[in-house]
Short mmCIF file of C-alpha atoms and ligand atoms in Angstrom, two decimals:
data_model
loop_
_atom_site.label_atom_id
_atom_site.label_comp_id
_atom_site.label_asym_id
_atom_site.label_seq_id
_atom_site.Cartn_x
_atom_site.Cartn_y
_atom_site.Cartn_z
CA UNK A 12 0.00 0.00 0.00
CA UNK A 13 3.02 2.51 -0.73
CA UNK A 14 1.29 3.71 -3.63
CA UNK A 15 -1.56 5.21 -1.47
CA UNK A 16 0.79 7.53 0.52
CA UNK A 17 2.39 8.70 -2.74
CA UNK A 18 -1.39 9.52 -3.67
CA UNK A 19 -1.98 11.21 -0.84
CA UNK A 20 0.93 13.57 -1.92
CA UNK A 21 -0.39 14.27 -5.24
CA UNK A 22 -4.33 14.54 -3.72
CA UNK A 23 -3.02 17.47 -1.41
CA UNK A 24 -1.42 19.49 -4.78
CA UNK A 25 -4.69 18.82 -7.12
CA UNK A 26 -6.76 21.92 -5.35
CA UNK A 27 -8.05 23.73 -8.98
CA UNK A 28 -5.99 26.94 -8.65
CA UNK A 29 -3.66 29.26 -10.89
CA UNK A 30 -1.33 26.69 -11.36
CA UNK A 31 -3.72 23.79 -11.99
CA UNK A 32 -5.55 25.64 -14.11
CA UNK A 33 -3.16 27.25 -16.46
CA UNK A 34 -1.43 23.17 -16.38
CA UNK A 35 -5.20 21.88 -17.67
CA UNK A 36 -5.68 25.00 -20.21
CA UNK A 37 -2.13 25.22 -21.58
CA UNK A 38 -2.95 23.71 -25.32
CA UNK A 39 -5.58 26.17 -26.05
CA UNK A 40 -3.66 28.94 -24.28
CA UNK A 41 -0.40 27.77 -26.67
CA UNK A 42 -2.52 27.61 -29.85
CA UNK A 43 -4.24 30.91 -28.69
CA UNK A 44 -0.41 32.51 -28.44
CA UNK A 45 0.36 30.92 -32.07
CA UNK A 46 -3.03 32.85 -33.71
CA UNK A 47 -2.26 36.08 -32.08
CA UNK A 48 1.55 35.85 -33.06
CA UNK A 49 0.45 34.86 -36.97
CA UNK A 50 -2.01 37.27 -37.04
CA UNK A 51 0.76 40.36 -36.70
CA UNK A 52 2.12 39.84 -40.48
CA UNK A 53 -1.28 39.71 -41.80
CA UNK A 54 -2.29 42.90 -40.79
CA UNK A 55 -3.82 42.99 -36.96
CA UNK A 56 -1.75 45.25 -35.60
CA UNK A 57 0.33 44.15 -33.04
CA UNK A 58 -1.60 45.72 -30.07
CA UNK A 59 -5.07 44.68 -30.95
CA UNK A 60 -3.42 41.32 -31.20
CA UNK A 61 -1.76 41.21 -27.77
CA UNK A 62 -4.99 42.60 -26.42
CA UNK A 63 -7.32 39.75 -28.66
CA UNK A 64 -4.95 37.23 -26.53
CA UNK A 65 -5.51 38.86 -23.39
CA UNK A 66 -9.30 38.90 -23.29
CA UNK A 67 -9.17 34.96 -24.74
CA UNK A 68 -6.49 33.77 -21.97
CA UNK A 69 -8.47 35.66 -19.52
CA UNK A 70 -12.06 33.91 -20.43
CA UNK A 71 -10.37 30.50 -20.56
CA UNK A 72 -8.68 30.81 -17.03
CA UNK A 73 -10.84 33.04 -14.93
CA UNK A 74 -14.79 31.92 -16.77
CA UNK A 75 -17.05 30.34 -14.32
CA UNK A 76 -17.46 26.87 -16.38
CA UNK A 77 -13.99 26.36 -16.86
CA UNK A 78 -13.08 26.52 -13.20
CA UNK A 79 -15.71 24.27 -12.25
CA UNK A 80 -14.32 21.84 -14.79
CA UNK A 81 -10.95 22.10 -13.40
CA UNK A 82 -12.10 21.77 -9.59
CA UNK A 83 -14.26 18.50 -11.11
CA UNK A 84 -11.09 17.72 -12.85
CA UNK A 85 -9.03 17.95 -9.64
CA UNK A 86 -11.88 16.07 -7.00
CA UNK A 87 -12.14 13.16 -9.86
CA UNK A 88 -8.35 12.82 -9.77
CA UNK A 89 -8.18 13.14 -5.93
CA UNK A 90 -10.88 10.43 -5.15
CA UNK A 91 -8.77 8.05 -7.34
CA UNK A 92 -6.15 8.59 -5.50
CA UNK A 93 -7.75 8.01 -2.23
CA UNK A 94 -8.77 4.45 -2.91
CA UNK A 95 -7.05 2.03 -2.98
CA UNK A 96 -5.80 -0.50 -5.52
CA UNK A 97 -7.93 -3.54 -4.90
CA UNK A 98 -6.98 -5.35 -8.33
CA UNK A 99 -3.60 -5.65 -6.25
CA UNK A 100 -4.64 -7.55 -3.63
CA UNK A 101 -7.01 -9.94 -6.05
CA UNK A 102 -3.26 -10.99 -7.23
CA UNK A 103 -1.77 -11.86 -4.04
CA UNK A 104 -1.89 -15.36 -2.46
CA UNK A 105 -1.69 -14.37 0.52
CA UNK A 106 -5.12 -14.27 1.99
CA UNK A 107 -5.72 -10.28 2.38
CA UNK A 108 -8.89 -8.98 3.81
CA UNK A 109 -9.49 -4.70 3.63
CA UNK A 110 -11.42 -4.03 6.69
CA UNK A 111 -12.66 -0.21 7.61
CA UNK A 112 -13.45 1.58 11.00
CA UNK A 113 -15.87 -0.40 12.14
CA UNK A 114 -14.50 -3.20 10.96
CA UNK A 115 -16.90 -3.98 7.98
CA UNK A 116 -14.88 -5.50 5.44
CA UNK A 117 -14.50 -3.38 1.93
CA UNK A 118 -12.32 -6.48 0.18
CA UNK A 119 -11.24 -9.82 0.56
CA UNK A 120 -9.09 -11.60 -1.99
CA UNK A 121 -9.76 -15.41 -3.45
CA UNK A 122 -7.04 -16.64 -0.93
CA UNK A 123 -9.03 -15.18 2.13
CA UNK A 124 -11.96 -16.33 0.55
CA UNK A 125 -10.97 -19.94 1.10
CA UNK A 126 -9.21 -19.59 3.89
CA UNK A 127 -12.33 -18.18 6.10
CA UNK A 128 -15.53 -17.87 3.92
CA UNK A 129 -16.71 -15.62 1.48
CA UNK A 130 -18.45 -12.59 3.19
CA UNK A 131 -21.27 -11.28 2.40
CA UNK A 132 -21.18 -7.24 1.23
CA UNK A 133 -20.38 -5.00 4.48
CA UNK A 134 -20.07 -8.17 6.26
CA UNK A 135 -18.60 -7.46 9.76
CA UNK A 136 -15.27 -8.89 10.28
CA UNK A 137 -16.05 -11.37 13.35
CA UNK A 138 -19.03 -12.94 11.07
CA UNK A 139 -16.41 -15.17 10.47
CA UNK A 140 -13.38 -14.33 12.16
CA UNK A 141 -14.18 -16.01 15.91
CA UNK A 142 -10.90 -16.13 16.91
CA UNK A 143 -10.80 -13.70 20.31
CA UNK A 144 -6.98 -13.36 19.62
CA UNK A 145 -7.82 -11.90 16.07
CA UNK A 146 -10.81 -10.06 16.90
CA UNK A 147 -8.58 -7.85 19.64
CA UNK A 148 -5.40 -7.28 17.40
CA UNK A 149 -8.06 -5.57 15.14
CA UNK A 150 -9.62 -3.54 18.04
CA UNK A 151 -6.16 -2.49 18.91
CA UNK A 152 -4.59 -1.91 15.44
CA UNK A 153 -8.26 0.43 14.71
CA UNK A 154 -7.76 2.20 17.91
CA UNK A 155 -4.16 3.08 18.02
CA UNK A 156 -3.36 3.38 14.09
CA UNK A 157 0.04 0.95 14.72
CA UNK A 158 0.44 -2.11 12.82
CA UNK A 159 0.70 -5.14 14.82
CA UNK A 160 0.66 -8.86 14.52
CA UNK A 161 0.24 -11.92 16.42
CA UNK A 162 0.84 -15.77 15.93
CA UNK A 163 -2.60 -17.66 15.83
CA UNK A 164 -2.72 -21.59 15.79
CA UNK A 165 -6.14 -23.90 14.69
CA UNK A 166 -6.29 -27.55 15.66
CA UNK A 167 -9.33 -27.94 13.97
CA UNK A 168 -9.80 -29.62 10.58
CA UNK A 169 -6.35 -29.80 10.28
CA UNK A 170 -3.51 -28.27 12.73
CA UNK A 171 -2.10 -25.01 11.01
CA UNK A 172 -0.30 -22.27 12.25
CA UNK A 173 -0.62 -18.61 11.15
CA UNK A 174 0.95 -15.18 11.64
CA UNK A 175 -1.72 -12.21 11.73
CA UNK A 176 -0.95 -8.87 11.11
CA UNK A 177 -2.65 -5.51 10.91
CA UNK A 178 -1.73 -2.46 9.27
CA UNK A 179 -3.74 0.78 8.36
CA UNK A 180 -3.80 1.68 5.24
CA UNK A 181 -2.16 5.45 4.76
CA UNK A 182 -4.69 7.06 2.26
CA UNK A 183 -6.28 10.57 1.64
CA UNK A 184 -9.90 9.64 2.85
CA UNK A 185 -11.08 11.13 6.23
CA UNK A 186 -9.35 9.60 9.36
CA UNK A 187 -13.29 7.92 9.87
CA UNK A 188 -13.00 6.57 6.66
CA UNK A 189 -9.72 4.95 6.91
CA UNK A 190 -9.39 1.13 5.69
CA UNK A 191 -6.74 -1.08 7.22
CA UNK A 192 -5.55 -4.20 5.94
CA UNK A 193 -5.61 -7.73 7.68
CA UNK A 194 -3.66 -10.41 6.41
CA UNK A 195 -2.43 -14.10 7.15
CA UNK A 196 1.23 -15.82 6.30
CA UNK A 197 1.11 -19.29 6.27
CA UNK A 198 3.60 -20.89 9.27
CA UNK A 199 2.31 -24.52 9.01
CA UNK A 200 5.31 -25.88 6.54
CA UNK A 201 7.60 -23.90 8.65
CA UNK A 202 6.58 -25.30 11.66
CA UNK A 203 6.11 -29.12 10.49
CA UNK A 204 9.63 -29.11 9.44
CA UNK A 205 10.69 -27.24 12.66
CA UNK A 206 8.67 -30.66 14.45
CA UNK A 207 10.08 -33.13 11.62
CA UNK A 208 13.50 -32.10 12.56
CA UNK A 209 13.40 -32.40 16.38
CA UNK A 210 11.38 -35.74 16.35
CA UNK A 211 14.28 -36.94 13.93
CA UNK A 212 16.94 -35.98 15.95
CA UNK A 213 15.00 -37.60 19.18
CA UNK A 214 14.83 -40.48 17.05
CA UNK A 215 17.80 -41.43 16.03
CA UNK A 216 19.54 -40.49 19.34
CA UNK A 217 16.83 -43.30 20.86
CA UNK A 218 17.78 -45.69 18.19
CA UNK A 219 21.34 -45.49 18.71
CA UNK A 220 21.43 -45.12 22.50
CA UNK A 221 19.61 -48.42 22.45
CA UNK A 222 22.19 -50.49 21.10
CA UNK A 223 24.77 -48.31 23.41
CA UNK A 224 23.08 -49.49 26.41
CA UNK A 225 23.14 -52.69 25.69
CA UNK A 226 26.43 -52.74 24.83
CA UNK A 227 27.74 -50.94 27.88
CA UNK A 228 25.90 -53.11 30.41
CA UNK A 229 27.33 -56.15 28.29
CA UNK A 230 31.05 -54.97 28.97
CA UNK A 231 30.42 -54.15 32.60
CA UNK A 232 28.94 -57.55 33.14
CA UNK A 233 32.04 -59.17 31.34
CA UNK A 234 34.35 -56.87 33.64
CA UNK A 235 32.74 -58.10 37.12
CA UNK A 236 30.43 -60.81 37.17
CA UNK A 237 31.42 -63.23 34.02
CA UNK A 238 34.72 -61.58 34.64
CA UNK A 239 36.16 -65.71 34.66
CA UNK A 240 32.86 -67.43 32.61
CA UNK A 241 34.41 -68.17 29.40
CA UNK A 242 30.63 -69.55 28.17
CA UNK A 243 29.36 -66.50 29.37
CA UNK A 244 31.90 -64.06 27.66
CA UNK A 245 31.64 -66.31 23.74
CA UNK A 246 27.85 -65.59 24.40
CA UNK A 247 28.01 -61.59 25.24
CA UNK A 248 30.59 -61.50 22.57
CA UNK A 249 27.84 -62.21 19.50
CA UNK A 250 25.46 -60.47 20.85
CA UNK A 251 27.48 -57.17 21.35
CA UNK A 252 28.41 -57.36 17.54
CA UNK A 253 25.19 -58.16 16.85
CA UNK A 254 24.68 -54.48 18.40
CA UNK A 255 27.49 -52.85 17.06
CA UNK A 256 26.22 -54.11 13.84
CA UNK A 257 22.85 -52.59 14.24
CA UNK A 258 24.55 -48.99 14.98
CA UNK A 259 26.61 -49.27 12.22
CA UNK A 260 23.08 -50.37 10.05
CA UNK A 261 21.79 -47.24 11.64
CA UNK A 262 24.86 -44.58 10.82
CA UNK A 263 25.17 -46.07 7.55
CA UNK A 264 21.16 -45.37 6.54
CA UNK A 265 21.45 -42.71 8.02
CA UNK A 266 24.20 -40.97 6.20
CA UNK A 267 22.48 -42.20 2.91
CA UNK A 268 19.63 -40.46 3.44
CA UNK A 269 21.55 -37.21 4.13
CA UNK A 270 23.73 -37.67 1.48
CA UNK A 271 20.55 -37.63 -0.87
CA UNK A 272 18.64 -35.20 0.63
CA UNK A 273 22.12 -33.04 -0.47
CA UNK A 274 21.30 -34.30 -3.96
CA UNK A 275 17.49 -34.30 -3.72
CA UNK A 276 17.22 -31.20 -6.38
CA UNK A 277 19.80 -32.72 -8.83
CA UNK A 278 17.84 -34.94 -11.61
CA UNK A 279 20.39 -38.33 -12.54
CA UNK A 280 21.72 -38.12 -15.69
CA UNK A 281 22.57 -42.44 -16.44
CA UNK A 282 20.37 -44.74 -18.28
CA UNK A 283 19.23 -47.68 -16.11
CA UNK A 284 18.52 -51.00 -17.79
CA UNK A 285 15.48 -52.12 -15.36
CA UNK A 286 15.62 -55.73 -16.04
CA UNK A 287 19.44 -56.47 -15.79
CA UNK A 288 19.34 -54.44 -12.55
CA UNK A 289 16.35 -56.18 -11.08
CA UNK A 290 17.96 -59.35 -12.07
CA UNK A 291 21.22 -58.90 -10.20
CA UNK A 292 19.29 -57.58 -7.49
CA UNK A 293 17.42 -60.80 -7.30
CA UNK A 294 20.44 -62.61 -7.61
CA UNK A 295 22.29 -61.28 -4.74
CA UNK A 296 19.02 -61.55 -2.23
CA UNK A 297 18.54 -65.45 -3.30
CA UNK A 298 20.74 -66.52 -0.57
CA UNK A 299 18.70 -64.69 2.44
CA UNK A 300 15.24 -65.33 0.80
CA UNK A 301 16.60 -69.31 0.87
CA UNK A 302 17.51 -68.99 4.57
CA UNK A 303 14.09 -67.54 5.10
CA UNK A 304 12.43 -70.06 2.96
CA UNK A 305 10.90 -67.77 0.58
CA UNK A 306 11.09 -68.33 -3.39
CA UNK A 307 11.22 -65.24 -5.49
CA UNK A 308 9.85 -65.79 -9.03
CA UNK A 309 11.17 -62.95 -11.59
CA UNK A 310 9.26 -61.74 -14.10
CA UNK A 311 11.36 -59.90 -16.91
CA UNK A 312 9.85 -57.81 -20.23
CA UNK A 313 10.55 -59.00 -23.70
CA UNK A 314 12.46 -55.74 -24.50
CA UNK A 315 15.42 -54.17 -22.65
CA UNK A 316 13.45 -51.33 -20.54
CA UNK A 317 16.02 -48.66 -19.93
CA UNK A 318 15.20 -45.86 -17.54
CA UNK A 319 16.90 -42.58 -17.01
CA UNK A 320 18.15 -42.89 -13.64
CA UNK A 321 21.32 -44.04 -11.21
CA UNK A 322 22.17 -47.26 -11.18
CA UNK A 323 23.34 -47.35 -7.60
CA UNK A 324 20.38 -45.71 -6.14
CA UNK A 325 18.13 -48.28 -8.29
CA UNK A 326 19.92 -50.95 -6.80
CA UNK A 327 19.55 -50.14 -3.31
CA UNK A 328 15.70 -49.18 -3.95
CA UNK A 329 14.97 -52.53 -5.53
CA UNK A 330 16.74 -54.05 -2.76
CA UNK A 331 15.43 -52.62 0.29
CA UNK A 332 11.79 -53.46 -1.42
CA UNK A 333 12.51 -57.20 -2.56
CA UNK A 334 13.92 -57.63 1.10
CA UNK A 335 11.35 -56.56 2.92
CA UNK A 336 8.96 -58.36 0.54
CA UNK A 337 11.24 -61.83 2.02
CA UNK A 338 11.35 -60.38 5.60
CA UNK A 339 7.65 -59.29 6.47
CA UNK A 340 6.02 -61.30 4.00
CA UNK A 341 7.88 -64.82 4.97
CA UNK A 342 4.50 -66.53 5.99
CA UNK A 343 3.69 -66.40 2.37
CA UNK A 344 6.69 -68.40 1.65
CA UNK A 345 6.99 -66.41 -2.65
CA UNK A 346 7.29 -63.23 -3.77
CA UNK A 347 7.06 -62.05 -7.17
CA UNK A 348 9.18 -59.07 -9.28
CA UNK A 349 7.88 -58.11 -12.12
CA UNK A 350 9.60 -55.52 -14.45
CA UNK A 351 6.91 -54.24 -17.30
CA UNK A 352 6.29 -51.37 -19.41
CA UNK A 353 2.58 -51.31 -19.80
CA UNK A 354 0.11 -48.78 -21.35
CA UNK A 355 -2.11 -48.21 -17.47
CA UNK A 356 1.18 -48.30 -16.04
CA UNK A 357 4.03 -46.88 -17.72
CA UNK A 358 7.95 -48.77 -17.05
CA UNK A 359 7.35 -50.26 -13.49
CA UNK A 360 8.60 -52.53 -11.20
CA UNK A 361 6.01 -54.80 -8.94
CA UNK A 362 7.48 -56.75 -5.51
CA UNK A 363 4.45 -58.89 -4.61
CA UNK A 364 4.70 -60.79 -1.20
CA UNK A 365 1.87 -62.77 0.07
CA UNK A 366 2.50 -62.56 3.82
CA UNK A 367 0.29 -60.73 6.87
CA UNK A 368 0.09 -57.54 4.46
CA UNK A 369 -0.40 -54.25 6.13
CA UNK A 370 -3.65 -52.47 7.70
CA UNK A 371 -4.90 -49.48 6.06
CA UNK A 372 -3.86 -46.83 8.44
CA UNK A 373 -0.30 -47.53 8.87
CA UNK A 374 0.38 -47.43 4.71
CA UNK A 375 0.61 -43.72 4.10
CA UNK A 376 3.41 -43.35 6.63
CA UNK A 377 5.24 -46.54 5.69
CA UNK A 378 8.10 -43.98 3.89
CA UNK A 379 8.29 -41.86 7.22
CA UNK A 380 11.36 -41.70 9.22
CA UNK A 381 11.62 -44.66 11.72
CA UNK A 382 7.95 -45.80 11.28
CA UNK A 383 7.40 -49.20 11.74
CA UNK A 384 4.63 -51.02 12.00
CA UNK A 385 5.89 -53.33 14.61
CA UNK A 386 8.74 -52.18 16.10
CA UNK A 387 10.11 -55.48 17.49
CA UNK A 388 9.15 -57.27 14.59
CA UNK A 389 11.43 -55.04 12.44
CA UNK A 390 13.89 -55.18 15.16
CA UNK A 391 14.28 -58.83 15.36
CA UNK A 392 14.77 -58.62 11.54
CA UNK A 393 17.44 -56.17 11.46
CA UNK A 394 15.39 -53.56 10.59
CA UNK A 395 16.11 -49.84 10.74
CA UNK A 396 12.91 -48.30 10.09
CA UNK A 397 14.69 -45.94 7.85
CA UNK A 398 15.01 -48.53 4.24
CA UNK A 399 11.56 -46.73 2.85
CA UNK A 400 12.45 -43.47 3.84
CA UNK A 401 15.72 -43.74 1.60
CA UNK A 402 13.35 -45.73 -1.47
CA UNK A 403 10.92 -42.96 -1.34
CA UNK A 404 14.28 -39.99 -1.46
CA UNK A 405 15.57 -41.89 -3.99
CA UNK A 406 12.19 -42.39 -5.99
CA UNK A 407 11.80 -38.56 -5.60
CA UNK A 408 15.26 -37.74 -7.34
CA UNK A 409 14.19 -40.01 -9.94
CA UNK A 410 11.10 -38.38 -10.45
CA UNK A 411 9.20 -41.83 -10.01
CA UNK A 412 6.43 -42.85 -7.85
CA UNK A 413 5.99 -45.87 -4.86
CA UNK A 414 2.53 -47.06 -4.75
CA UNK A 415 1.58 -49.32 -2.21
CA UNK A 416 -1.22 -51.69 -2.07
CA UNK A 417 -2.04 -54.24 0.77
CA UNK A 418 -4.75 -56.33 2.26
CA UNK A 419 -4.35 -57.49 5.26
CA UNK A 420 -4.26 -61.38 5.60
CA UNK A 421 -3.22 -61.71 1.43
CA UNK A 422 0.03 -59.48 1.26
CA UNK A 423 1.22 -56.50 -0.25
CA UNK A 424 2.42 -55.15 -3.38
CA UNK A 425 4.79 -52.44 -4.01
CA UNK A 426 5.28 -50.82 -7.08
CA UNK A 427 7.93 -48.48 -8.29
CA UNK A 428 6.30 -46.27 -11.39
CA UNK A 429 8.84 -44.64 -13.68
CA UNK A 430 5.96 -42.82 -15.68
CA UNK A 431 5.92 -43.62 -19.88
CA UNK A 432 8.21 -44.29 -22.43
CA UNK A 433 8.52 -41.34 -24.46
CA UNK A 434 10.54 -42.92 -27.79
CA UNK A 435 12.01 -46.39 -28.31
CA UNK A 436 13.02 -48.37 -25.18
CA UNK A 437 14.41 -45.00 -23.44
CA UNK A 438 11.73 -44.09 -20.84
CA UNK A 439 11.76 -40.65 -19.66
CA UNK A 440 10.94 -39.90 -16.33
CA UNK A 441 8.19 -37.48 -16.21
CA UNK A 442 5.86 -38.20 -13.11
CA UNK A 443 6.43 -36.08 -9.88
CA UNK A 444 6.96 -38.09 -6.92
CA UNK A 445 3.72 -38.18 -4.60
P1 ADP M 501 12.66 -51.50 8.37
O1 ADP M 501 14.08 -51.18 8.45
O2 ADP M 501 11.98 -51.55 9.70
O3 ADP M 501 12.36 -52.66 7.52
P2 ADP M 501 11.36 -49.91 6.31
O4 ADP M 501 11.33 -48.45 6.19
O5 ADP M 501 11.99 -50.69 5.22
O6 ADP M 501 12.02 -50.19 7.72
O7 ADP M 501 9.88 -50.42 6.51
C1 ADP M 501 9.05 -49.76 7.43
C2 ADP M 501 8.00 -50.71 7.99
O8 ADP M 501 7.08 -51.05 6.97
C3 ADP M 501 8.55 -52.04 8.44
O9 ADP M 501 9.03 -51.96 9.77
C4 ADP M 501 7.34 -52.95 8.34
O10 ADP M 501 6.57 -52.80 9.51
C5 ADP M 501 6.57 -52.35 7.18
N1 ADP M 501 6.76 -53.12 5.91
C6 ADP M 501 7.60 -52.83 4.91
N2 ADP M 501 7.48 -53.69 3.90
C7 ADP M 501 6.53 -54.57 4.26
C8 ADP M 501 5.92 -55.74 3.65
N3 ADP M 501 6.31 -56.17 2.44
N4 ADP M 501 4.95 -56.36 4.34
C9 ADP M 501 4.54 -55.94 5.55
N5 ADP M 501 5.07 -54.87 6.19
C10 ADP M 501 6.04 -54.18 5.56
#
């Protein structure tokens, strides 16, 4: 709203006086000076002409009509510049409501519109706005002229978070008439991440002290008690590197998925043959699936189906899934990988498993940090609770998309969607993560 106090400038100087009017009259007065000038060399002597321009300029500056035109002139542009420029605030996205005196709102842009309602014309502001910590920043901001804001939070539908601020608008209308403007930044992301990053850190301290602990008391017992019980000490020995192991599981995820969040805006650049990496995949997880007693049955496309993508990071996303699929889904005894390019589908890659399967509510935070749906369960089988965080970073660079689907007591499928082949056997990947 800087423009309005630059109107109010111009407002003050647009009174329809001397200078105003010989500014709105000064064509006619210059083509008047022409005439009289021309007129000399064909005869009008040079008095009568000075005196001809006299009596014109005269009737064009000082007659009646033409300084009522100029004070119309003059109110017309003043009014303009009194109100203010509402297209503006259609354009913002920040929700924006223009409330006056009595707090009757003049405006309210599309944003505010879905943020709190659409009001009705001359609505007054607490028709909508309940909130008692809203409702007094306006009383104060209307009473004292000072812009002010204040931090408002909702729990209800959904919890957001919101900064509120109030500021009169600086204009040339009457101080009774003066508008202020009320509007509302968005803090929710801000926040969540602010709550992402402390509940991570709280995590993976817990996940790490855990092992710690155990591995502490396991060296104090060896230094007093089982100090001379050889049996004892071959037995604490496995399970405190069974322990060390599992930190050094949990450092190692762990740096992965900061070392791709680093590279989370950088698109890979290598072309990925899907089936040849699926394949070695496969072939490397044969041995646990056998010591689990699961069979995996591959499923390979006619074609070579060659994504744009890092080979690496495919690797340890086909990996992580086709384990799982042997870990959590062992009851079911197979699970199947497909790799297809299909017209619903686009180049994907299925892991099918036909153990416990997962309940509805737990599936859209599967690719959270540390989520598990049993802890213990993953526990016992080595689990971080960090291997779908990393598929769905690494899905995200790739610009591909996990889908999940599951019924509980047939098994779950998870499919990796690279979007569709744009020319040949060289699929693009197009699809934005979701
Ligand atoms: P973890 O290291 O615990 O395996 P993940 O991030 O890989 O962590 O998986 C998160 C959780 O999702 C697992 O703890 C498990 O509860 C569940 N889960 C993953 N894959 C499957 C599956 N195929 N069947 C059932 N549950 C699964």
């Amino acid at each position: 709203m800087v423009e309005n106090t630059q109107d109010l400038q111009e407002g003050e100087d647009a009174r329809p006086g001397l200078a105003l009017r010989l500014r709105t009259q000064i064509h006619p007065l210059a083509l008047g000076a022409v005439a009289a000038l021309a007129s000399v060399p064909a005869g009008v002597p040079p008095w009568q002409a000075a005196i001809g321009y006299g009596v014109f300029a005269a009737g064009l500056l000082f007659w009646p009509t033409s300084r009522r035109a100029a004070r119309k002139r003059a109110e017309k542009k003043a009014a303009k510049s009194a109100l203010p420029d509402f297209a503006i605030i259609e354009t913002l996205d920040m929700p924006t409501i223009v409330f006056d005196r009595e707090t009757q709102i003049v405006r309210q842009n599309a944003a505010a519109r879905s943020l709190v309602g659409a009001y009705p014309e001359r609505a007054a502001l607490s028709a909508r706005i309940r909130s008692p910590v809203i409702l007094d920043l306006v009383a104060r901001v209307v009473a004292r002229g000072i812009t002010e804001s204040v931090e408002y939070s909702e729990r209800v539908p959904s919890e957001r978070w919101h900064e509120v601020r109030v500021a009169p608008v600086a204009t040339a209308a009457e101080p009774g008439k003066r508008l202020f403007v009320l509007t509302f930044r968005d803090l929710t992301e801000a926040r969540r991440m602010d709550r992402m990053r402390t509940d991570f850190v709280a995590n993976a301290s817990h996940e790490l002290r855990t092992p710690l602990a155990s591995l502490m008391g396991f060296i104090e017992t060896m230094q007093g008690p089982a100090r001379n019980d050889e049996a004892a000490r071959t037995r604490f020995f496995g399970i405190m590197l069974e322990q060390a192991q599992r930190m050094a599981r949990l450092i190692d995820d762990l740096l992965s998925l900061s070392r791709l969040e680093m590279r989370a805006h950088v698109a890979p650049e290598g072309e990925v043959d899907l089936g040849r990496t699926v394949t070695h995949v496969v072939d490397t997880l044969k041995p646990m699936a056998k010591d689990l007693g699961v069979e995996i049955a591959l499923t390979l496309p006619a074609e070579p189906l060659v994504v744009t993508g890092d080979v690496d990071e495919l690797i340890q996303v086909f990996s992580n899934l086709i384990e799982n699929a042997c870990k959590y889904g062992q009851t079911g005894r197979r699970v199947e990988v497909t790799v297809a390019d299909t017209e619903a589908e686009g180049a994907h890659v299925t892991v099918k498993d036909f153990g416990p399967g997962i309940a509805k509510e737990h599936v859209p935070r599967l690719t959270e940090r540390f989520y598990r749906v049993d802890v213990e369960t993953s526990r016992a089988k080595k689990g971080t609770g960090l291997g779908l965080a990393i598929v769905k970073h690494i899905l995200a660079r790739h610009r591909a998309r996990l889908v999940v689907r599951s019924t509980p007591g047939e098994g779950s499928a998870f499919t990796v969607k690279f979007g569709r082949a744009e020319s040949g056997s060289n699929t693009k990947t197009k699809e934005l993560y979701k």
